[in-house]
Coordinates of C-alpha atoms (C1' of nucleotides) in Angstrom, one line a residue:
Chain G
X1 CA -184.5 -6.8 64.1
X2 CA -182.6 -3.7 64.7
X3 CA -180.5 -4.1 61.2
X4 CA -178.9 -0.7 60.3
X5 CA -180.8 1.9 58.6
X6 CA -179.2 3.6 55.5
X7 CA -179.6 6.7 57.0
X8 CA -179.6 6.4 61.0
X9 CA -179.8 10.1 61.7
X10 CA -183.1 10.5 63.3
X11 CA -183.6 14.1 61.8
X12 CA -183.8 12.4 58.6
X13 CA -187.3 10.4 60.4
X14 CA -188.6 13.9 61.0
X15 CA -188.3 14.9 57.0
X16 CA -189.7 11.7 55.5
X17 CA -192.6 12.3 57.9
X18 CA -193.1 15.7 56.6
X19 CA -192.5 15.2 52.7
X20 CA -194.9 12.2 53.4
X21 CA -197.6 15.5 53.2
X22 CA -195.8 17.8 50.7
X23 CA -192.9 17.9 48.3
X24 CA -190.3 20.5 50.0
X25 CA -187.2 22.5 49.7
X26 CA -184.7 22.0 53.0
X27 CA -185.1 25.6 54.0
X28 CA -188.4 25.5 54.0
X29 CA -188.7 22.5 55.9
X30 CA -186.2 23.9 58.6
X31 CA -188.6 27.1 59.2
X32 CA -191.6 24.4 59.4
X33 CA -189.8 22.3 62.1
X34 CA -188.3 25.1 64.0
X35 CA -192.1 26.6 64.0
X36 CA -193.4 23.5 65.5
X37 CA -190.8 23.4 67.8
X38 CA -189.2 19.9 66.6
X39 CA -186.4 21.5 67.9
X40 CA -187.5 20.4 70.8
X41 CA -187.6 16.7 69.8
X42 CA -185.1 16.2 67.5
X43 CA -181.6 17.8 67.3
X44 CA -181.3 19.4 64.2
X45 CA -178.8 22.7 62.8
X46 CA -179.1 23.8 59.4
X47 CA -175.7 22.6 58.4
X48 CA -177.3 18.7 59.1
X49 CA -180.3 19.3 57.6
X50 CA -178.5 19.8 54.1
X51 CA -176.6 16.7 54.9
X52 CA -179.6 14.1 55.8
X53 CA -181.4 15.4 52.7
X54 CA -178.3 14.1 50.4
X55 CA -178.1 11.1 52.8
X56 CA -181.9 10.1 52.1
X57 CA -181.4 11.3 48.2
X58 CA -178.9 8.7 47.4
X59 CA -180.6 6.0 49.6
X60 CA -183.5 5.7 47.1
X61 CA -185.9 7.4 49.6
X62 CA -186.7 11.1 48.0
X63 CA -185.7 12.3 44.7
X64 CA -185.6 16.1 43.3
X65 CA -188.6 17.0 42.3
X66 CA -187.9 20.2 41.2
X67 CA -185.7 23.4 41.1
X68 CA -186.4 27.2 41.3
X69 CA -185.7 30.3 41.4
X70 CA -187.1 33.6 42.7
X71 CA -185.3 36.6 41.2
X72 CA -181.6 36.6 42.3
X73 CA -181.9 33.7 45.3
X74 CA -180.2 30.8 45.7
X75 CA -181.9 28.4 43.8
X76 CA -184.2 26.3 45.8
X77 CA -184.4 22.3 45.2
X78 CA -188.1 21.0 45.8
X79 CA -187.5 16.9 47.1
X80 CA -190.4 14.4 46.6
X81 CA -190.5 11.0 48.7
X82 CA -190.4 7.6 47.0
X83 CA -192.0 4.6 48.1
X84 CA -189.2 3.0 49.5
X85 CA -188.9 6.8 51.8
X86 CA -192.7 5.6 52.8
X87 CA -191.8 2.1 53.6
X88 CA -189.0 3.7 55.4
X89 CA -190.7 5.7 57.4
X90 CA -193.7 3.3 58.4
X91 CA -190.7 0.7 59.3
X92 CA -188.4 3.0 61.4
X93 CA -191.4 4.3 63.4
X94 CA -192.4 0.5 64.1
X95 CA -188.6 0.1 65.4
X96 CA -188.9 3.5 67.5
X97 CA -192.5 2.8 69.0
X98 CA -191.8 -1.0 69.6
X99 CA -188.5 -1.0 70.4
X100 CA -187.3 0.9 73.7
X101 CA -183.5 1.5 73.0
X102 CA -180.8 1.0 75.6
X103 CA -179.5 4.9 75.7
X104 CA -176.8 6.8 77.4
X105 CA -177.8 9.9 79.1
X106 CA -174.9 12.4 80.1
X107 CA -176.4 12.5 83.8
X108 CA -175.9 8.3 84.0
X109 CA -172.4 8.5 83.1
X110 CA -171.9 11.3 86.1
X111 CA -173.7 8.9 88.1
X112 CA -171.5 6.0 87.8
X113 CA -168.4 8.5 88.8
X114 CA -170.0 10.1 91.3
X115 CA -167.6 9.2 93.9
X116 CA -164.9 11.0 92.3
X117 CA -166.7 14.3 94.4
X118 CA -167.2 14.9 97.9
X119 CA -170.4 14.2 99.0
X120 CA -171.1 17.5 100.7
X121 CA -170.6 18.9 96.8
X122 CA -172.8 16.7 95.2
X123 CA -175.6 17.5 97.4
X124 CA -175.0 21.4 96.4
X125 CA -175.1 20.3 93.1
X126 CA -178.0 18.2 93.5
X127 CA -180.0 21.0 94.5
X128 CA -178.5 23.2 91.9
X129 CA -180.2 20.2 89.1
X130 CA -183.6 20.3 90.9
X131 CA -183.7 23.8 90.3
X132 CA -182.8 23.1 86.7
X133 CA -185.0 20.1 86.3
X134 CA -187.9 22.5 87.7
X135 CA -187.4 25.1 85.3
X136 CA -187.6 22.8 82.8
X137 CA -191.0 21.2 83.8
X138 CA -191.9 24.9 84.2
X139 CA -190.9 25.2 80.4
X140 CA -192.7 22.0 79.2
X141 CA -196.3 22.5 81.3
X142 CA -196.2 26.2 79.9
X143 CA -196.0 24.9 76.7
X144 CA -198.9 21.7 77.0
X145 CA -200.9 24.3 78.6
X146 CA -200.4 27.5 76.2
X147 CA -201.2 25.2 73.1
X148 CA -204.7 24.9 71.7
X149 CA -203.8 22.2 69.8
X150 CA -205.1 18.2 70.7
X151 CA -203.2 16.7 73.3
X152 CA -201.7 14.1 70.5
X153 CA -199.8 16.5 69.2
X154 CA -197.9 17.1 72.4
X155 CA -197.8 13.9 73.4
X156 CA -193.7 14.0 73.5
X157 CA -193.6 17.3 75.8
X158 CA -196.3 14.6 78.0
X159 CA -193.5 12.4 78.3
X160 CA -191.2 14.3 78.7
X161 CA -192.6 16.2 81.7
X162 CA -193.3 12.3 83.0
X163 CA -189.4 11.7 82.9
X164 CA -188.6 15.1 84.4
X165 CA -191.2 14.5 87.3
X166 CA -189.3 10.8 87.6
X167 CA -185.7 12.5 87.6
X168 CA -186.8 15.2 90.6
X169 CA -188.0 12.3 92.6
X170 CA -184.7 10.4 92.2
X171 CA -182.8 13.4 92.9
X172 CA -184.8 14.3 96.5
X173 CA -184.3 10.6 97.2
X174 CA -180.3 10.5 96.5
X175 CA -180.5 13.9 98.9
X176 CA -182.0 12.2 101.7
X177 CA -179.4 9.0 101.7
X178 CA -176.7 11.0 100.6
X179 CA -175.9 11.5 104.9
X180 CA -176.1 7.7 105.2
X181 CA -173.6 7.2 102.8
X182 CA -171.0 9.3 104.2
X183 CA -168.9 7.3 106.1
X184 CA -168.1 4.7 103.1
X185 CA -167.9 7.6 100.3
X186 CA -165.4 9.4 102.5
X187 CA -163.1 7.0 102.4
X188 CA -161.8 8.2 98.6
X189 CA -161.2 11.6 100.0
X190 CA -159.0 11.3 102.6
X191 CA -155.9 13.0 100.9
X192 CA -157.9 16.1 100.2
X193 CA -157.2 17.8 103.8
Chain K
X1 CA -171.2 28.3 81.7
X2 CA -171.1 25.2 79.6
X3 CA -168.4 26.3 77.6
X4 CA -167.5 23.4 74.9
X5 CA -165.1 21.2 76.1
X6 CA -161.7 20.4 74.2
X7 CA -162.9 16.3 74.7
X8 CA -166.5 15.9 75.0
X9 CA -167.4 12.2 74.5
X10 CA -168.3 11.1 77.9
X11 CA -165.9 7.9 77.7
X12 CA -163.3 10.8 78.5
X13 CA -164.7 11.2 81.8
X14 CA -164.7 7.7 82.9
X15 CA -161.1 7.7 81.3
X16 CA -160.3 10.5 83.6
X17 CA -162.5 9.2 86.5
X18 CA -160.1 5.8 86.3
X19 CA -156.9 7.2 85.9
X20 CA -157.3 9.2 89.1
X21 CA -156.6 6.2 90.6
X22 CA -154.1 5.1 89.1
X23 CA -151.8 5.2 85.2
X24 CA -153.7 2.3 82.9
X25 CA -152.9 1.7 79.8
X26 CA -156.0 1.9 76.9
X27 CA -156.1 -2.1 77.0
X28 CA -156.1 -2.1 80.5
X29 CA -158.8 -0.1 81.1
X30 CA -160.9 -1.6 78.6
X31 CA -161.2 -4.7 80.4
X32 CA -161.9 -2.9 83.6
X33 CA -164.7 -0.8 81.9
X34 CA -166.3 -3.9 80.9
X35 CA -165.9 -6.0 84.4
X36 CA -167.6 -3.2 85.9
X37 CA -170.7 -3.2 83.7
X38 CA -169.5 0.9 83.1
X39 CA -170.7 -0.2 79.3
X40 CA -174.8 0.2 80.6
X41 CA -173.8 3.3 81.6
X42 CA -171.3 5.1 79.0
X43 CA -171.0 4.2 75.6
X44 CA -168.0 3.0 74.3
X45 CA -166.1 0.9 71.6
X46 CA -162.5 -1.0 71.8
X47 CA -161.8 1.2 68.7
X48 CA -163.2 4.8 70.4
X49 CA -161.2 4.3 73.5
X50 CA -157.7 4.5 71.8
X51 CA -159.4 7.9 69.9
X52 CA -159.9 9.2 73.3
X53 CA -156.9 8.4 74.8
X54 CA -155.0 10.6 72.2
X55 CA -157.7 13.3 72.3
X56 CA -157.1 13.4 76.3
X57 CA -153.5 13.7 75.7
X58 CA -153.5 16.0 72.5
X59 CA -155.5 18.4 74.9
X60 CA -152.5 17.9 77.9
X61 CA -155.3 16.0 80.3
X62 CA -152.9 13.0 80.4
X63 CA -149.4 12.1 79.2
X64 CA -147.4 9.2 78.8
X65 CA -145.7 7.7 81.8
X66 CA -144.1 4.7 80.3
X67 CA -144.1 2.6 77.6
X68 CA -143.8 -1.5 78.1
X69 CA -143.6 -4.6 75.8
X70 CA -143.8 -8.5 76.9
X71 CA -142.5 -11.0 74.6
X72 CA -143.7 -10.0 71.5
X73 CA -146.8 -8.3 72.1
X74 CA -147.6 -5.2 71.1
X75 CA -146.2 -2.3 72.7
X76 CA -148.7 -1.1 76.0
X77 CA -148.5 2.7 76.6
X78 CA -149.4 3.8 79.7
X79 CA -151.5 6.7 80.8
X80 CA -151.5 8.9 83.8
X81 CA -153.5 12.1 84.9
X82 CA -152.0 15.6 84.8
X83 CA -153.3 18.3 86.9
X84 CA -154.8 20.0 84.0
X85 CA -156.7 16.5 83.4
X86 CA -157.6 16.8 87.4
X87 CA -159.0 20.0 87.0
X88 CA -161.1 18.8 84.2
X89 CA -162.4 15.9 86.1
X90 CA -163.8 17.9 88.6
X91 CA -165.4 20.6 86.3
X92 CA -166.6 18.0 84.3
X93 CA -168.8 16.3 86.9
X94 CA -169.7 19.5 88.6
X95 CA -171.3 20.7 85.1
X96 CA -172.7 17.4 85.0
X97 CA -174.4 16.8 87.6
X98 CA -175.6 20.4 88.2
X99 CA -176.9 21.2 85.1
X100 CA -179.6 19.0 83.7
X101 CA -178.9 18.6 79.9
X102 CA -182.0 18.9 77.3
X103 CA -181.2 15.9 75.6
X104 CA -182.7 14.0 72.2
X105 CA -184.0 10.4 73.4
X106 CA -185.3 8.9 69.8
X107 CA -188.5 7.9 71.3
X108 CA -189.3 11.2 71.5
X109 CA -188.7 11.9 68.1
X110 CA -191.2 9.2 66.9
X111 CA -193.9 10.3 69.3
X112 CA -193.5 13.5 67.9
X113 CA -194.1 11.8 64.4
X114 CA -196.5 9.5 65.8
X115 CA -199.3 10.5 63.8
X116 CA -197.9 9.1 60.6
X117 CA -199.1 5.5 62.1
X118 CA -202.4 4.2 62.1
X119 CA -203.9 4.2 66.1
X120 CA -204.6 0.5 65.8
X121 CA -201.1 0.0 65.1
X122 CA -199.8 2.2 67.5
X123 CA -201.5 0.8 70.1
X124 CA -199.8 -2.7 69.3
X125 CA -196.5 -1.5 69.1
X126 CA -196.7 0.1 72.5
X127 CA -198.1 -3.2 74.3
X128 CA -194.5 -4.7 72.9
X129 CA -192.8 -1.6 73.9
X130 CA -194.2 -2.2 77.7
X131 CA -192.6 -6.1 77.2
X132 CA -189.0 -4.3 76.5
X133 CA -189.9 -1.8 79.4
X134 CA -190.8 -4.5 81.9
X135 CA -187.5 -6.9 80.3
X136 CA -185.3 -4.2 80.7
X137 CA -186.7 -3.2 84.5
X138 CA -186.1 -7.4 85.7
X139 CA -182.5 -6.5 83.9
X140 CA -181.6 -3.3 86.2
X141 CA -183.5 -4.6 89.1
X142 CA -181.4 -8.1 89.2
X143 CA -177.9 -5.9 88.6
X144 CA -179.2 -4.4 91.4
X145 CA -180.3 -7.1 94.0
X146 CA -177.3 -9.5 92.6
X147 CA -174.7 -7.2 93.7
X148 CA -173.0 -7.1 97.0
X149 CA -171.8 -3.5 96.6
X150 CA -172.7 -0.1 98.3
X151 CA -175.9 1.1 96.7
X152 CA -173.9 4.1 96.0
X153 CA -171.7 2.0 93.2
X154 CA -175.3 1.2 91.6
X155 CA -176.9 4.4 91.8
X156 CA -176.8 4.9 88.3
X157 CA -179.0 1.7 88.3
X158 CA -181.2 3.2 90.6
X159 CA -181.3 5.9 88.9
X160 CA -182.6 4.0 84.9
X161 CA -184.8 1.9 87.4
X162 CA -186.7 5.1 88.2
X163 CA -186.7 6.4 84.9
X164 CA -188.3 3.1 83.3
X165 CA -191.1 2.9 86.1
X166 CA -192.0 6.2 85.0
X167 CA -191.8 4.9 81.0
X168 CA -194.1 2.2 81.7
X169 CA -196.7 4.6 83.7
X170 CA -196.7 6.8 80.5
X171 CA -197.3 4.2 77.9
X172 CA -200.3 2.8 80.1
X173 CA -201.5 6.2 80.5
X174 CA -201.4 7.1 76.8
X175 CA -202.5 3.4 75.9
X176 CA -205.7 4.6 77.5
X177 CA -206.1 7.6 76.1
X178 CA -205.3 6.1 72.8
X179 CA -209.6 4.8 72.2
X180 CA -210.4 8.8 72.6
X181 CA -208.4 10.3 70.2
X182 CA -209.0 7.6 67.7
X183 CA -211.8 10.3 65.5
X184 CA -209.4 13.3 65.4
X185 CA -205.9 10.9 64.3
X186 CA -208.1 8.6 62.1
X187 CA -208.5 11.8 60.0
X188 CA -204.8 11.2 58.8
X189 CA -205.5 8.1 57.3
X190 CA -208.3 8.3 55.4
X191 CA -206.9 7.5 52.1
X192 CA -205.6 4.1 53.4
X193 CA -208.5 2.2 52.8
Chain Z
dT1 C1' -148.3 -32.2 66.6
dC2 C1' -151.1 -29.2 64.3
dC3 C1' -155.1 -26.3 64.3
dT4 C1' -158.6 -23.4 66.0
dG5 C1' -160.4 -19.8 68.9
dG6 C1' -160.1 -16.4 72.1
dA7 C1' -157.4 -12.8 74.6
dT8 C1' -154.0 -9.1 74.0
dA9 C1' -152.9 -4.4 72.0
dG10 C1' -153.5 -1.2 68.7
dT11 C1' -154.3 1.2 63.9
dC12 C1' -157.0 3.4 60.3
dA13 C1' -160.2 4.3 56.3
dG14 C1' -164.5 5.9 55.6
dA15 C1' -168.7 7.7 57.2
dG16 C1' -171.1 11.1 59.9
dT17 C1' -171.5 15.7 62.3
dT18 C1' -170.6 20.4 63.5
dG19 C1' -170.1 25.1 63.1
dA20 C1' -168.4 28.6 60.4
dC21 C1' -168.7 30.8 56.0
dT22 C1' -170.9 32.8 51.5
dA23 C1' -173.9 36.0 49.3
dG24 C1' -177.9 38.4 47.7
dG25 C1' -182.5 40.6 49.2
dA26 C1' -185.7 42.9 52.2
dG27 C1' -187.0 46.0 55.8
dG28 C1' -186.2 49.5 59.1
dT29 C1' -184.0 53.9 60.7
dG30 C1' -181.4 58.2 61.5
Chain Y
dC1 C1' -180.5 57.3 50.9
dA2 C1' -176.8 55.2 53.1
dC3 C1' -176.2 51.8 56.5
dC4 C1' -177.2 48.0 59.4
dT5 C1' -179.4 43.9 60.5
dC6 C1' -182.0 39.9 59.8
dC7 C1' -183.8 36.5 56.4
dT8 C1' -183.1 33.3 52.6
dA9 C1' -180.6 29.2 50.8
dG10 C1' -176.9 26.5 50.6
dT11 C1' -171.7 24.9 50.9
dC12 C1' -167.6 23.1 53.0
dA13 C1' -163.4 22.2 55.9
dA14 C1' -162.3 20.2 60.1
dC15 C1' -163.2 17.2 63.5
dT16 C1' -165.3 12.9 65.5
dC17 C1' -166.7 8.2 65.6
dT18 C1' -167.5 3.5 64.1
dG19 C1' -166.3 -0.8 62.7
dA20 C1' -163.3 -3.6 60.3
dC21 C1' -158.5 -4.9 60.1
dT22 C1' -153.6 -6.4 61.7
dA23 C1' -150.7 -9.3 64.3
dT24 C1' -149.0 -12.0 68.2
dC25 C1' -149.6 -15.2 72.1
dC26 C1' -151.6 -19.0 74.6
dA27 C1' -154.7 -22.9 75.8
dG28 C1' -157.1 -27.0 74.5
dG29 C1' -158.9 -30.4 71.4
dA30 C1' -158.2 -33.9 67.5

DNA sequence: TCCTGGATAGTCAGAGTTGACTAGGAGGTG
DNA sequence: CACCTCCTAGTCAACTCTGACTATCCAGGA
């Protein structure tokens, strides 16, 4: 059952999963991430990161483990996680891998309006997004390719480069009906000289 | 540019995208949201869609055109579009559909943290994973054949069919690959019994 | 006739999120 | 050696969103 999580913000997943290695201070953590690229994966600023931690504090799943200092610094607050932040992770992972959630992705809601533009617009702006979408596959193969690290490791820029492939295919497709359609989608525009 | 927008839950573009046709009130809408299945493709709660309404109109994208009551009901305020809100229609779905957004699906995020399950385990989860995959494809693919309409009114349908054909190739693929990269991943587990 | 449940129409407290702000230290440069 | 910029580490006000709550009307069953 999806029953809701104390803490439903999925960068707190990323932190349990790294303070499941080592005891950490956010900041540090937030250099670690950005250096992996989690950025990538999961939307993070600094400003949330400060948040989740106190989210996942008072839910019982890391605890302080210690403070410091270096010279004049801010002082730094080292969290540990608890059992229940393991038994947290290991459960929310079974819902995320299991589970495929019913999302909303910006480019679905423009879909279901689309008839609110002319049709000889959306097909400029259809090839304006397969220039976009190729740029970014250009972005994700540069990065599968320039790593030396084992393909697990990369296995969501893999996916992702699966759904980008998917989305140009669509996109060519819509292109090449978009001149059947005319006739009925016209009909909304009629007003507009 | 994608300069932030003064509304930018999406459930203001479908407001926008209905009132174009004609003033609703919040209600109103609601109901027609729903008939049209617009809930698959754009998120939205009873409560959010009086929040957008007064964002919309705080930001001068709609107004009030009347006000009604019958019997003793609650008072219905009626909505219509303003030029400003027009304009912002328009931009909106140009943006939109031009400009393919990076966005944060969660799935990613636990692939990126998949290593913190055992292989065996993954392996199960993804076979029920491809179950919700294939349930969810019969869902979209019966919307699809059920429906009398233009294809162009379910194109957004079309459009998650694609992307969940490409989901299911992926988790086969990596299902595969899983047996191979079982030596390097079991090293993470090692204290596990 | 009374009662229950669902549709109608909208409000609002509390939780969550974002982005701007603080403030000292280290490193480079003209 | 004064100045500027980036790095370190964290806080916080303002905004947004969710879900629970209010209140009336109407239809149908007991």
């Amino acid at each position: 059952m999806t029953s809701k999580r104390k803490v439903g913000n999925l960068l707190g997943l990323a932190v349990l999963g790294y303070l499941v290695r080592a005891p950490m201070h956010p900041y540090e953590l937030s250099r670690l991430m950005r250096a992996h690229g989690d950025d990538r994966s999961i939307k993070f600023t600094h400003g949330s990161l400060y948040m989740v931690f106190g989210q996942l504090a008072k839910a019982g799943f890391i605890v302080e483990h210690e403070t410091s200092r270096e010279g004049q610094r801010p002082e730094r607050t080292v969290y540990a996680l608890t059992d229940a932040g393991r038994a947290e992770l290991k459960d929310w992972m079974r819902e995320l891998v299991a589970e495929p959630a019913h999302e909303h992705p910006k480019f679905v809601a423009a879909l279901s309006m689309i008839a609110a533009l002319h049709p000889d617009e959306v097909a400029a702006l259809l090839r304006d997004r397969l220039d976009g979408l190729r740029r970014q596959l250009a972005e994700a193969e540069a990065i599968v390719a320039g790593a030396d690290a084992h393909p697990l490791f990369l296995v969501e820029e893999e996916y992702r480069i699966a759904l980008l492939n998917a989305e140009v295919a669509f996109v060519r497709h819509f292109l090449e009906r978009i001149d059947d359609w005319r006739p009925l989608w016209a009909g909304f525009h009629e007003e507009e000289r």
